[in-house]
PDB file of N, CA, C and O in Angstrom, chain B, residues numbered from 101:
ATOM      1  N   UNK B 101      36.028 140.089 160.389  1.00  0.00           N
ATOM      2  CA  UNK B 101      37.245 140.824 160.088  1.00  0.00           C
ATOM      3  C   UNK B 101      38.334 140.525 161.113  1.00  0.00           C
ATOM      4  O   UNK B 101      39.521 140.391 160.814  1.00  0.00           O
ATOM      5  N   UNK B 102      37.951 140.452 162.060  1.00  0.00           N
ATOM      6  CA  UNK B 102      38.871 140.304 163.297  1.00  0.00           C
ATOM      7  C   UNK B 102      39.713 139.118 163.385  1.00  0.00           C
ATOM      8  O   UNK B 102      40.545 139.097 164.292  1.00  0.00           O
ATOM      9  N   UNK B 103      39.594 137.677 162.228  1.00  0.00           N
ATOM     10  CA  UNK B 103      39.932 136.929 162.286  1.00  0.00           C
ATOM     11  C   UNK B 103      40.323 136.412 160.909  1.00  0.00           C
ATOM     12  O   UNK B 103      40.478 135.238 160.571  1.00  0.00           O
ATOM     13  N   UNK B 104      40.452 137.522 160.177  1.00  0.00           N
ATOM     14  CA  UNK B 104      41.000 137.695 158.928  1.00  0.00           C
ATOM     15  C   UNK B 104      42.167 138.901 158.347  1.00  0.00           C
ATOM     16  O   UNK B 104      42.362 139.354 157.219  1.00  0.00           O
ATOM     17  N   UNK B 105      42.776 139.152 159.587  1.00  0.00           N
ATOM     18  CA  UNK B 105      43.517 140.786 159.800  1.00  0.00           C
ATOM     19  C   UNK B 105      44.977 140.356 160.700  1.00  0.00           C
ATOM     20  O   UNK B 105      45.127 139.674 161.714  1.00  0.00           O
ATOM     21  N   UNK B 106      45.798 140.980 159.955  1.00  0.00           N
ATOM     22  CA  UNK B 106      47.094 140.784 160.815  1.00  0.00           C
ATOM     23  C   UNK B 106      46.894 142.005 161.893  1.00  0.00           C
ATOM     24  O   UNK B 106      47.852 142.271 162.618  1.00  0.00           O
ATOM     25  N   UNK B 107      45.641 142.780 162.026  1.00  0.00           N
ATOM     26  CA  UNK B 107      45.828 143.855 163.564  1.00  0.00           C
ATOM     27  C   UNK B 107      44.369 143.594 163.799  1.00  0.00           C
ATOM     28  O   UNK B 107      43.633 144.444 163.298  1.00  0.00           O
ATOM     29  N   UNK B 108      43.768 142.596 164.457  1.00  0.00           N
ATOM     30  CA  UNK B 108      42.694 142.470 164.973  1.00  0.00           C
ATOM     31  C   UNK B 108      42.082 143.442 166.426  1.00  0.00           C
ATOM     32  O   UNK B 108      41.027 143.751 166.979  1.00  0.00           O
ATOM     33  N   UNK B 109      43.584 143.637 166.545  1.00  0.00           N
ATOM     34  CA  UNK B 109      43.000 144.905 168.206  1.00  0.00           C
ATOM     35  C   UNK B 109      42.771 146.321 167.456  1.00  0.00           C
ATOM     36  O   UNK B 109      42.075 147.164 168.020  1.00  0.00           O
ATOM     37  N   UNK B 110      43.054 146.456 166.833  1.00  0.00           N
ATOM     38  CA  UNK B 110      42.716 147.957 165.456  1.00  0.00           C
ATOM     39  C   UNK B 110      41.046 147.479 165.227  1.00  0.00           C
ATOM     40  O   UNK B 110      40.332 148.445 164.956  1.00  0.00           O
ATOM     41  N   UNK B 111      40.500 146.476 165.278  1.00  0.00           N
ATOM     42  CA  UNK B 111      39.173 146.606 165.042  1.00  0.00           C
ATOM     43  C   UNK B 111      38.360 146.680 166.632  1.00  0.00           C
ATOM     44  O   UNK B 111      37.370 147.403 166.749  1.00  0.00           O
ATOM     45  N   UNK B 112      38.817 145.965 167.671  1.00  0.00           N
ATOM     46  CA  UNK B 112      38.334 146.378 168.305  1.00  0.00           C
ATOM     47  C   UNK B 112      38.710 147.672 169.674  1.00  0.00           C
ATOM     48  O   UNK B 112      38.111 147.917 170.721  1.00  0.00           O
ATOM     49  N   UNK B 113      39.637 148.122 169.213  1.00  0.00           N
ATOM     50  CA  UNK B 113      39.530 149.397 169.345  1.00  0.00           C
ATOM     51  C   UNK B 113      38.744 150.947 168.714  1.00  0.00           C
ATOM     52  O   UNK B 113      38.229 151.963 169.181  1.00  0.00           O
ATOM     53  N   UNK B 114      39.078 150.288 167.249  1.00  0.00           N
ATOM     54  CA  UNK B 114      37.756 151.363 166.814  1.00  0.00           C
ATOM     55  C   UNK B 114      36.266 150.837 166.916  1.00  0.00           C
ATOM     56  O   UNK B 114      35.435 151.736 167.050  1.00  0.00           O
ATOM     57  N   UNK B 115      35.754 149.479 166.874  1.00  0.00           N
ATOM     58  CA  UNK B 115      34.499 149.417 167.278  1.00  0.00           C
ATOM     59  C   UNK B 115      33.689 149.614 168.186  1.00  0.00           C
ATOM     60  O   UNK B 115      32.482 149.821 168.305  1.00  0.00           O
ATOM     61  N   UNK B 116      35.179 149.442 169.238  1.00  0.00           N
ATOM     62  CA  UNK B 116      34.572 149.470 170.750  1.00  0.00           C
ATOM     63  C   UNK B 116      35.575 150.126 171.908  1.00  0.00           C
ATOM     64  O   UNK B 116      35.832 149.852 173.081  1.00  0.00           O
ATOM     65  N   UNK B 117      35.990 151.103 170.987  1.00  0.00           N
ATOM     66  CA  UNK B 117      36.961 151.725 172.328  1.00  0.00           C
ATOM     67  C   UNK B 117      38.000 151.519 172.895  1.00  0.00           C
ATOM     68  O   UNK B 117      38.737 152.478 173.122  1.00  0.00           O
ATOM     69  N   UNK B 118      38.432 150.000 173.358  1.00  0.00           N
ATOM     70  CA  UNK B 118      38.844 149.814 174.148  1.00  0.00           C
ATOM     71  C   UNK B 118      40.083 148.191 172.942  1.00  0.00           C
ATOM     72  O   UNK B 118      39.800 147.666 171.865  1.00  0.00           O
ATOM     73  N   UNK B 119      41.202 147.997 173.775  1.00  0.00           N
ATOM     74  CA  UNK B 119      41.200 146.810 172.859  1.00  0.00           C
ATOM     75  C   UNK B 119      41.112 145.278 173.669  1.00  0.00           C
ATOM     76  O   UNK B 119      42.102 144.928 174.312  1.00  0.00           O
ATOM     77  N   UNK B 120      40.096 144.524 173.625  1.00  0.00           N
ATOM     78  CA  UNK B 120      39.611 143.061 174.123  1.00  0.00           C
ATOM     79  C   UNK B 120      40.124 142.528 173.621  1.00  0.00           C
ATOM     80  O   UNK B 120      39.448 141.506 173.506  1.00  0.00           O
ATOM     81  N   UNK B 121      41.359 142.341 172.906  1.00  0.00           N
ATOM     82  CA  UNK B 121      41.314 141.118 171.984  1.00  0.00           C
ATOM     83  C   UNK B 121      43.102 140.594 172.701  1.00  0.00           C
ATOM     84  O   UNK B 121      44.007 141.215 172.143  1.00  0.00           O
ATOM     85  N   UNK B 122      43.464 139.831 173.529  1.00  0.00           N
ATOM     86  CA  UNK B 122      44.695 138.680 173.800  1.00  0.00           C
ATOM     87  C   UNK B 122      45.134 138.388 172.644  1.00  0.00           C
ATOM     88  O   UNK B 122      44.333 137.893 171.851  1.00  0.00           O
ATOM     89  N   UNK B 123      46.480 138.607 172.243  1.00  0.00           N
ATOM     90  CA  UNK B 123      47.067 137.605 171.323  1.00  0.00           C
ATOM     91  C   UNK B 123      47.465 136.794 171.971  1.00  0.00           C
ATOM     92  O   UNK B 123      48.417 136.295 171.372  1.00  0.00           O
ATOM     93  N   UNK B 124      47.298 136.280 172.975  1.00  0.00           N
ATOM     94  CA  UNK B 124      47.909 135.040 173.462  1.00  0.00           C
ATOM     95  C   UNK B 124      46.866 133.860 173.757  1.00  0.00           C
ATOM     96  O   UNK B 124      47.101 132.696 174.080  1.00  0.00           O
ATOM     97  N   UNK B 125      45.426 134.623 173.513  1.00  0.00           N
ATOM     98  CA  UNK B 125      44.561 133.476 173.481  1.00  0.00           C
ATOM     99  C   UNK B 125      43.491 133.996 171.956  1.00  0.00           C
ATOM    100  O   UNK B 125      42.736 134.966 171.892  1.00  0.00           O
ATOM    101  N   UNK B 126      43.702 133.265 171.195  1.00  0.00           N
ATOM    102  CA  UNK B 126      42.725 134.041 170.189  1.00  0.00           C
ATOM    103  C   UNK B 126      41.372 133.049 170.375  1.00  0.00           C
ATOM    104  O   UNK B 126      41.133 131.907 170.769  1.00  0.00           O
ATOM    105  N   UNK B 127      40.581 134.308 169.795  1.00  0.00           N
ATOM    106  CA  UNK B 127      39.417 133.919 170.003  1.00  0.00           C
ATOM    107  C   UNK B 127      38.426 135.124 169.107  1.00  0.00           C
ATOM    108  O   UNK B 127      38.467 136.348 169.235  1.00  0.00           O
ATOM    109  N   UNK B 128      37.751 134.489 168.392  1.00  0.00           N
ATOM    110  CA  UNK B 128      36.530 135.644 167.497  1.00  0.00           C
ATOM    111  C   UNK B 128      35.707 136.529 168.182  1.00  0.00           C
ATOM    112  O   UNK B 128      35.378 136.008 169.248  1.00  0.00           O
ATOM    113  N   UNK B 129      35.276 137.528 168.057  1.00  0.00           N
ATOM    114  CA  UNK B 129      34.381 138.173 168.198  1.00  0.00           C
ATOM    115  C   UNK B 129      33.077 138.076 168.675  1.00  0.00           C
ATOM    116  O   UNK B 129      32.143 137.882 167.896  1.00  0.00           O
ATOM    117  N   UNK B 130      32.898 138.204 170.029  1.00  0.00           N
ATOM    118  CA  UNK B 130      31.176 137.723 170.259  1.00  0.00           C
ATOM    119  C   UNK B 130      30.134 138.763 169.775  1.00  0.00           C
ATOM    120  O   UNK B 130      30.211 139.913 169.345  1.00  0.00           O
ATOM    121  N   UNK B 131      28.687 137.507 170.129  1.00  0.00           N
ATOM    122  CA  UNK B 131      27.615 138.598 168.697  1.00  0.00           C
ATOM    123  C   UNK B 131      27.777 140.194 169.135  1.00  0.00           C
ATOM    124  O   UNK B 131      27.823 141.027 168.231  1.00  0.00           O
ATOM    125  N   UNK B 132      27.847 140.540 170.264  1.00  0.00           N
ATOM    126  CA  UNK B 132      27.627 142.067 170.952  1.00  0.00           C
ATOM    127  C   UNK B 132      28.874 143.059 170.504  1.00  0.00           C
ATOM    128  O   UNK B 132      28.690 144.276 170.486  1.00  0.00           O
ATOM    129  N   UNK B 133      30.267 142.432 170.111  1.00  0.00           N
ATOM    130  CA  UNK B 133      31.169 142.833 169.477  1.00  0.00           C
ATOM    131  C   UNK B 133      31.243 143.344 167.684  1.00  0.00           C
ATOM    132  O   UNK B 133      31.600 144.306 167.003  1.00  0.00           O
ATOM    133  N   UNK B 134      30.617 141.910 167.523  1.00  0.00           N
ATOM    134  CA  UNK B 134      30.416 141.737 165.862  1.00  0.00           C
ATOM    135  C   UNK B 134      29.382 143.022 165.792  1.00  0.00           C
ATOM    136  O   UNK B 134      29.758 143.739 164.864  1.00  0.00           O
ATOM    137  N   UNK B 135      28.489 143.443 166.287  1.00  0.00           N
ATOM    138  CA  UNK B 135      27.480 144.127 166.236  1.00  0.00           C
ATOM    139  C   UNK B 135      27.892 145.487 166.205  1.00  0.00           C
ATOM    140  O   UNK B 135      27.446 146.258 165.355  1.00  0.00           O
ATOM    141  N   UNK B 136      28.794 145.873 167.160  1.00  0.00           N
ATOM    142  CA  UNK B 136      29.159 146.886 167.675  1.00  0.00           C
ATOM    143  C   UNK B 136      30.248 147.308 166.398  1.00  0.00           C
ATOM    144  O   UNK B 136      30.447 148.480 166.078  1.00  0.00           O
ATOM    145  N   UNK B 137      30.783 146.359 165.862  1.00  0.00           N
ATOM    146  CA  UNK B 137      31.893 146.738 164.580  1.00  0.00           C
ATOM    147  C   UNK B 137      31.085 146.586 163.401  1.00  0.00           C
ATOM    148  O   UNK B 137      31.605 147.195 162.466  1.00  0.00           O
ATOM    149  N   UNK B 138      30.290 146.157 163.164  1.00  0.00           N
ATOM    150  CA  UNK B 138      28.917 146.419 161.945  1.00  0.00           C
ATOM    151  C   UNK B 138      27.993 147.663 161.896  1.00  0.00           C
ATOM    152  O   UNK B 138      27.236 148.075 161.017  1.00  0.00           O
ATOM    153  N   UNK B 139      28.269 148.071 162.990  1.00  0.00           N
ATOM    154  CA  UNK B 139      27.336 149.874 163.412  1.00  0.00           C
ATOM    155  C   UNK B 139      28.466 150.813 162.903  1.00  0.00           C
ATOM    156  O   UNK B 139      28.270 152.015 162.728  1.00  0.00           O
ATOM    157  N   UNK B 140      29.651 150.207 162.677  1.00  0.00           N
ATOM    158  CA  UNK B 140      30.533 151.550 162.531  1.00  0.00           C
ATOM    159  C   UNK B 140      31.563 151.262 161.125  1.00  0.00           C
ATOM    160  O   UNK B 140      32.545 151.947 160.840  1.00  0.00           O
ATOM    161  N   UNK B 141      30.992 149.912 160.249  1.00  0.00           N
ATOM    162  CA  UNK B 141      32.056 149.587 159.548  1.00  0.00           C
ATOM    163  C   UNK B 141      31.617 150.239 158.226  1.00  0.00           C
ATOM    164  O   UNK B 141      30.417 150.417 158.018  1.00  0.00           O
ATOM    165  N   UNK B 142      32.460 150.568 157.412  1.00  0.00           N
ATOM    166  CA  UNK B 142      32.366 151.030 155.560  1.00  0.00           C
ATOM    167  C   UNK B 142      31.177 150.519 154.976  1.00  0.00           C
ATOM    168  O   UNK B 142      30.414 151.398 154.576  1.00  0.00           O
ATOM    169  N   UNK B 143      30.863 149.534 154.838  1.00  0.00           N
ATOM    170  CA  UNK B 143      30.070 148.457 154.361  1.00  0.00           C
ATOM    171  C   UNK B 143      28.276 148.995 155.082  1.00  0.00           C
ATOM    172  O   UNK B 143      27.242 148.873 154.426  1.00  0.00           O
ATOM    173  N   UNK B 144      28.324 149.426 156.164  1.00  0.00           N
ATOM    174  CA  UNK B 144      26.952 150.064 156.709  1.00  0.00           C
ATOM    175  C   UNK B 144      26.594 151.362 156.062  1.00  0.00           C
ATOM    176  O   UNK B 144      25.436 151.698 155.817  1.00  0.00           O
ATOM    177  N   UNK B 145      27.898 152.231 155.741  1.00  0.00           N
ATOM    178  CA  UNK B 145      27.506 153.666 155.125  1.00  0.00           C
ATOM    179  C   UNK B 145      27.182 153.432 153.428  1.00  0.00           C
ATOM    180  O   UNK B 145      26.818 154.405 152.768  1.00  0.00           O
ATOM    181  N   UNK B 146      27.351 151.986 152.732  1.00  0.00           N
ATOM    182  CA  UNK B 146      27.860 152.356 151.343  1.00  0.00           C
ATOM    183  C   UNK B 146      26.946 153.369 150.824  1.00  0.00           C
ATOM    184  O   UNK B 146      27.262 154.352 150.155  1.00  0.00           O
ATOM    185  N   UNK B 147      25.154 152.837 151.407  1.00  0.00           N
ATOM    186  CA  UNK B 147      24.420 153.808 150.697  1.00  0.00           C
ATOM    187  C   UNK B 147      24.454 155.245 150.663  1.00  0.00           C
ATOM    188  O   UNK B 147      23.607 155.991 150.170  1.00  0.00           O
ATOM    189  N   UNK B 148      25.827 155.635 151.405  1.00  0.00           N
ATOM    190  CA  UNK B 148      25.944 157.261 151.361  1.00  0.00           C
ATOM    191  C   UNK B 148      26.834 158.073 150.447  1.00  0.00           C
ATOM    192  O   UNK B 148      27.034 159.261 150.193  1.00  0.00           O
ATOM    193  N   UNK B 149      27.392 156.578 149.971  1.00  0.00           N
ATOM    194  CA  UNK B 149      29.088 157.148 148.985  1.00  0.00           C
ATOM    195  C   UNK B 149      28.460 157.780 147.420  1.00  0.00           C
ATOM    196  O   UNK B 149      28.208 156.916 146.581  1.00  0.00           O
ATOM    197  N   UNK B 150      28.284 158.824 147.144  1.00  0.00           N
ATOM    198  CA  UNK B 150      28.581 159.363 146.024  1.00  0.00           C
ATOM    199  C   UNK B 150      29.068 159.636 144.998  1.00  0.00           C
ATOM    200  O   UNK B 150      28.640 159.901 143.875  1.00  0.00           O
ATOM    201  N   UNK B 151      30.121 159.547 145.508  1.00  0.00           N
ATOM    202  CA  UNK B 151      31.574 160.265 144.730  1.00  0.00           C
ATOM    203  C   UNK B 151      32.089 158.967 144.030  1.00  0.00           C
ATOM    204  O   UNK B 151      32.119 157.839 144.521  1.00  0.00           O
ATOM    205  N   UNK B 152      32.621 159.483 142.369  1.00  0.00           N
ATOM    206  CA  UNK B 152      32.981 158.468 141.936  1.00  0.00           C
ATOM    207  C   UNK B 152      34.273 157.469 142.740  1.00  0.00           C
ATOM    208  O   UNK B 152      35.038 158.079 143.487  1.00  0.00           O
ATOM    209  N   UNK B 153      34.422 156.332 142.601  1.00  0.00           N
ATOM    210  CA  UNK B 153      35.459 155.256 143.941  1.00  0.00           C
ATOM    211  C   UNK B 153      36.336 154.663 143.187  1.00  0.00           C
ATOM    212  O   UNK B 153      35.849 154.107 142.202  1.00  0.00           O
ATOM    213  N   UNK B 154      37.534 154.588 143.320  1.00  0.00           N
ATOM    214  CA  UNK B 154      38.587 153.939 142.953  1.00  0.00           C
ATOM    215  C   UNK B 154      38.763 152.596 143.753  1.00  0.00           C
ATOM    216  O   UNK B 154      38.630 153.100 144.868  1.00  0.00           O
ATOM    217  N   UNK B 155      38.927 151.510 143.963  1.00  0.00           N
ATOM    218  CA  UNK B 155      38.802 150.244 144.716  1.00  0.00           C
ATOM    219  C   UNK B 155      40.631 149.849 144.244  1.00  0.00           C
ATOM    220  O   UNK B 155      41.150 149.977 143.135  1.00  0.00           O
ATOM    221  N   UNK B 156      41.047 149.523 145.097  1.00  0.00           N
ATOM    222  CA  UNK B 156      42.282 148.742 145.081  1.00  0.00           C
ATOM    223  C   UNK B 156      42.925 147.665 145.415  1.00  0.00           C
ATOM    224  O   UNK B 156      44.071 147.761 145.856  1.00  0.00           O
ATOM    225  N   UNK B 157      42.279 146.389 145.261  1.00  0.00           N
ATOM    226  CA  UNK B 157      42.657 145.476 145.810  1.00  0.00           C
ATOM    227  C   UNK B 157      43.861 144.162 145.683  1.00  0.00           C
ATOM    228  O   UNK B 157      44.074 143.544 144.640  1.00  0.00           O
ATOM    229  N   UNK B 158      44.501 143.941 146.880  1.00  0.00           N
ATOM    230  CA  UNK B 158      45.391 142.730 146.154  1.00  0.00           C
ATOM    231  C   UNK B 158      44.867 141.825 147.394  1.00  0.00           C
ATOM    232  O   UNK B 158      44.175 141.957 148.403  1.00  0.00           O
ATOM    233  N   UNK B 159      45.833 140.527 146.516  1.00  0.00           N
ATOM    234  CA  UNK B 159      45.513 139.498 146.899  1.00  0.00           C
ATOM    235  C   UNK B 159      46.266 138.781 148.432  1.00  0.00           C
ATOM    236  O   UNK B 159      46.118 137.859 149.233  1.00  0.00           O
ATOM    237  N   UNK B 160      47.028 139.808 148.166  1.00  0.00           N
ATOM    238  CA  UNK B 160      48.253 139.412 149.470  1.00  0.00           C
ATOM    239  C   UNK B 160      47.860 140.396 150.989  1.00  0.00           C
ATOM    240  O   UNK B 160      48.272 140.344 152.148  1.00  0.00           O
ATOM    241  N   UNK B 161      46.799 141.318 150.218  1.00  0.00           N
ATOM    242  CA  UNK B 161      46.685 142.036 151.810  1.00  0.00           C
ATOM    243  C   UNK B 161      46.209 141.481 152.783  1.00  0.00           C
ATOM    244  O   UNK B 161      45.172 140.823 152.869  1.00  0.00           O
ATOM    245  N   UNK B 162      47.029 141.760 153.611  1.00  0.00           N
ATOM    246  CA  UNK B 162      46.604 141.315 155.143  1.00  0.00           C
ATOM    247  C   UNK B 162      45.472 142.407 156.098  1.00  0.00           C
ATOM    248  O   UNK B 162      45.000 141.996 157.158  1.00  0.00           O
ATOM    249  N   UNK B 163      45.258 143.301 155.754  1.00  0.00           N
ATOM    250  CA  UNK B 163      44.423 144.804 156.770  1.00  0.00           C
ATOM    251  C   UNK B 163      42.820 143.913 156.282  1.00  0.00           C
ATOM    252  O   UNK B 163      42.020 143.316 157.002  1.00  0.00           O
ATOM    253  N   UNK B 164      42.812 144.167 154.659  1.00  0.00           N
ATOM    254  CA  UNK B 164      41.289 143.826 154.224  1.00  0.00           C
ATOM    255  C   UNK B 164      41.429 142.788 153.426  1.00  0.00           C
ATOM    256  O   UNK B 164      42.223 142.772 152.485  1.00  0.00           O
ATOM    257  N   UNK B 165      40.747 141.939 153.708  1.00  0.00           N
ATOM    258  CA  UNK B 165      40.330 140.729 152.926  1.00  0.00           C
ATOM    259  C   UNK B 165      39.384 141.119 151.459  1.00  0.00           C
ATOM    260  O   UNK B 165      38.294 141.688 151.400  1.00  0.00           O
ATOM    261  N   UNK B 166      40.292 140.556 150.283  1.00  0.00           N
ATOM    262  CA  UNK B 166      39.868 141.192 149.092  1.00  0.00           C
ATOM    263  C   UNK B 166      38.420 141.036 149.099  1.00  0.00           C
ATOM    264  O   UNK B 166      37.828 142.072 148.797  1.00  0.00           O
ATOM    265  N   UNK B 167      37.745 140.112 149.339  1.00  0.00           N
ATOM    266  CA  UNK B 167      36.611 139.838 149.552  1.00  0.00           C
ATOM    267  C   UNK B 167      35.692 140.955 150.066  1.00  0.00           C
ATOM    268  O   UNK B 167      34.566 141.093 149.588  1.00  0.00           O
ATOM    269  N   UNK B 168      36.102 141.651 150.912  1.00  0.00           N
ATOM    270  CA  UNK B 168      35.088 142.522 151.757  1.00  0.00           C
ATOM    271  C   UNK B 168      35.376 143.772 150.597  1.00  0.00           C
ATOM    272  O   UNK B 168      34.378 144.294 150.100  1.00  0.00           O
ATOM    273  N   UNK B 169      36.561 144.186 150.224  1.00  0.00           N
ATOM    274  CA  UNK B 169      36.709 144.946 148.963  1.00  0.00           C
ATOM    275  C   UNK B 169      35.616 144.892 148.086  1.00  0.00           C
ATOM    276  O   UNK B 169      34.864 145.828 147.815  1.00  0.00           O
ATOM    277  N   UNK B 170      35.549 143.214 147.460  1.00  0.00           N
ATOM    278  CA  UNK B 170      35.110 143.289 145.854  1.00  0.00           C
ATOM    279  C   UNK B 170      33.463 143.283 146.730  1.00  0.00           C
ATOM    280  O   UNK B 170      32.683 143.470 145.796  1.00  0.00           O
ATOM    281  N   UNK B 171      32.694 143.174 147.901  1.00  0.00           N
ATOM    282  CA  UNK B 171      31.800 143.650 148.011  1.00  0.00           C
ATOM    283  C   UNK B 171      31.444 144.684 148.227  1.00  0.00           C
ATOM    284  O   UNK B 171      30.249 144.944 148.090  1.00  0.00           O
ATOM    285  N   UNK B 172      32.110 145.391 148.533  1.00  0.00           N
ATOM    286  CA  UNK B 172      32.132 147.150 148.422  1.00  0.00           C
ATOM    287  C   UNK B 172      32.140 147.940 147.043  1.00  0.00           C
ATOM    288  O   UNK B 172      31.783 149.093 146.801  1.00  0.00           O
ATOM    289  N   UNK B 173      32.609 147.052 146.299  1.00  0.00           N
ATOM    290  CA  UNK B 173      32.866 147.580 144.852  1.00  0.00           C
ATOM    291  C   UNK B 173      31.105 146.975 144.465  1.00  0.00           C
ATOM    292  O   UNK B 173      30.365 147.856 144.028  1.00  0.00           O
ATOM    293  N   UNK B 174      30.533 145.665 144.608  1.00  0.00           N
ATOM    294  CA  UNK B 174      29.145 145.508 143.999  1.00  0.00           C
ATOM    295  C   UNK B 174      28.555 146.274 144.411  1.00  0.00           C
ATOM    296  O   UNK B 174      27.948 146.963 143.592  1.00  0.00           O
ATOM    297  N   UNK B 175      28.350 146.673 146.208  1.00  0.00           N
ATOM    298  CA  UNK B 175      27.327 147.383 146.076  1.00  0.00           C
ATOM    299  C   UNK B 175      27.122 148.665 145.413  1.00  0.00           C
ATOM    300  O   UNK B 175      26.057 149.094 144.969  1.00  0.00           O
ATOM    301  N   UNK B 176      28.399 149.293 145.396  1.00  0.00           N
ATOM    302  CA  UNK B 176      28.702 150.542 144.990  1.00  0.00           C
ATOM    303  C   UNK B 176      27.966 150.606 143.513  1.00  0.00           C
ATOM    304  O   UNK B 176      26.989 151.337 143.349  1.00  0.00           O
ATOM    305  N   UNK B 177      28.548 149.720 142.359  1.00  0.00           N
ATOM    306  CA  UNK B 177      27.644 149.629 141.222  1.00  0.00           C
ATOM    307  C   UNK B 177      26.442 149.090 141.446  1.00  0.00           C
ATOM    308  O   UNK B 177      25.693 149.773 140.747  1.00  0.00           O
ATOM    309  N   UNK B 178      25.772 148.251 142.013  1.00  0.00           N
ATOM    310  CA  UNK B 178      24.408 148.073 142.061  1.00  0.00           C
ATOM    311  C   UNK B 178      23.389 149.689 142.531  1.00  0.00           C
ATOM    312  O   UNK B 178      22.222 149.981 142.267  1.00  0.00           O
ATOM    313  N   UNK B 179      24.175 150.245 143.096  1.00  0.00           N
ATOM    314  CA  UNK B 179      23.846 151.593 143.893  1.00  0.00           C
ATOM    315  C   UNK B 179      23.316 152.843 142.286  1.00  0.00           C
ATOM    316  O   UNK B 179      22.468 153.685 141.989  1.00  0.00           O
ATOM    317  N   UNK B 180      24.480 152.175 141.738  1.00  0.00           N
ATOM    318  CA  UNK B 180      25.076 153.300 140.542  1.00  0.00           C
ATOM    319  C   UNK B 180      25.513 154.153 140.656  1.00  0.00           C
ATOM    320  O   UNK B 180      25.176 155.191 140.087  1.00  0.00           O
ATOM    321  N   UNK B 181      26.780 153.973 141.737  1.00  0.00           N
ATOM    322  CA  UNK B 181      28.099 154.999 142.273  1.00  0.00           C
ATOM    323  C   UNK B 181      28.953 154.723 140.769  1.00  0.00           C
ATOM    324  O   UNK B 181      29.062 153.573 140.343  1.00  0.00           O
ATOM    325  N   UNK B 182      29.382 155.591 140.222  1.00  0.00           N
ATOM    326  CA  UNK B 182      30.585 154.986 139.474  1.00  0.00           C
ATOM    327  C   UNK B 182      31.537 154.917 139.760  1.00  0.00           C
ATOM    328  O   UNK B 182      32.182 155.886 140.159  1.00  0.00           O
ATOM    329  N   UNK B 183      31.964 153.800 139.670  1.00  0.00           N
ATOM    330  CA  UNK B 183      33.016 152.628 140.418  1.00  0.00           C
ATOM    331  C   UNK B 183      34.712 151.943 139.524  1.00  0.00           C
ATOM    332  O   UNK B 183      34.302 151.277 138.574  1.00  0.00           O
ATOM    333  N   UNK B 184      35.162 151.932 139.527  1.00  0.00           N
ATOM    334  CA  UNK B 184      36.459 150.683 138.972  1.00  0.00           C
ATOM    335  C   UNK B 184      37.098 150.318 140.169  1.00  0.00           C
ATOM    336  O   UNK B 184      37.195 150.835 141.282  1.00  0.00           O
ATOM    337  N   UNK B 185      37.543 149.201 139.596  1.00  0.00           N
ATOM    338  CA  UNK B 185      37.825 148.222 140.659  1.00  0.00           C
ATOM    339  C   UNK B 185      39.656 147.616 139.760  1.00  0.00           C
ATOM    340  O   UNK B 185      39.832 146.902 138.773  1.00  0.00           O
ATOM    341  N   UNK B 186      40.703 148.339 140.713  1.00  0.00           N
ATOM    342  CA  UNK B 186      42.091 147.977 139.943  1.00  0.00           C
ATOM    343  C   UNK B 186      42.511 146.576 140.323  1.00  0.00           C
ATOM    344  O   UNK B 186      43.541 146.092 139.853  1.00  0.00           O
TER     345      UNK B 186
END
């Protein structure tokens, strides 16, 4: 995510507190980072979502990569959350 986001210090500030990330030298996420934002991201809770989900995705967003969307939307129906996806 961190390298697919026009605010990459927004992820590692909420993953990890603090924000590590230079825009003046970019650089991805090491494994202890990636880890630390996978313990706390959407995608770890899906098996808890219930409630029917509205999904909204375009193609131009810059925050979430539609991609991580339209997998939030499978698992959700594989789950048998009821789901649409606009």
């Amino acid at each position: 995510m961190t390298t697919a986001t026009d605010i990459p210090e927004w992820c590692y500030i909420e993953a990890l507190g603090s924000c590590r990330h230079d825009n003046q030298q970019f650089r991805g996420a090491s494994g202890d980072e990636l880890k630390s934002m996978l313990d706390c991201s959407p995608i770890r809770f899906v098996d808890k979502v219930a409630a029917p989900t509205l999904i909204s995705l375009g193609r131009k967003c810059s925050r979430v990569p539609p991609s991580q969307g339209l997998e939030f939307y499978h698992l959700l129906r594989c789950q048998g959350t009821k789901t649409k996806l606009l």
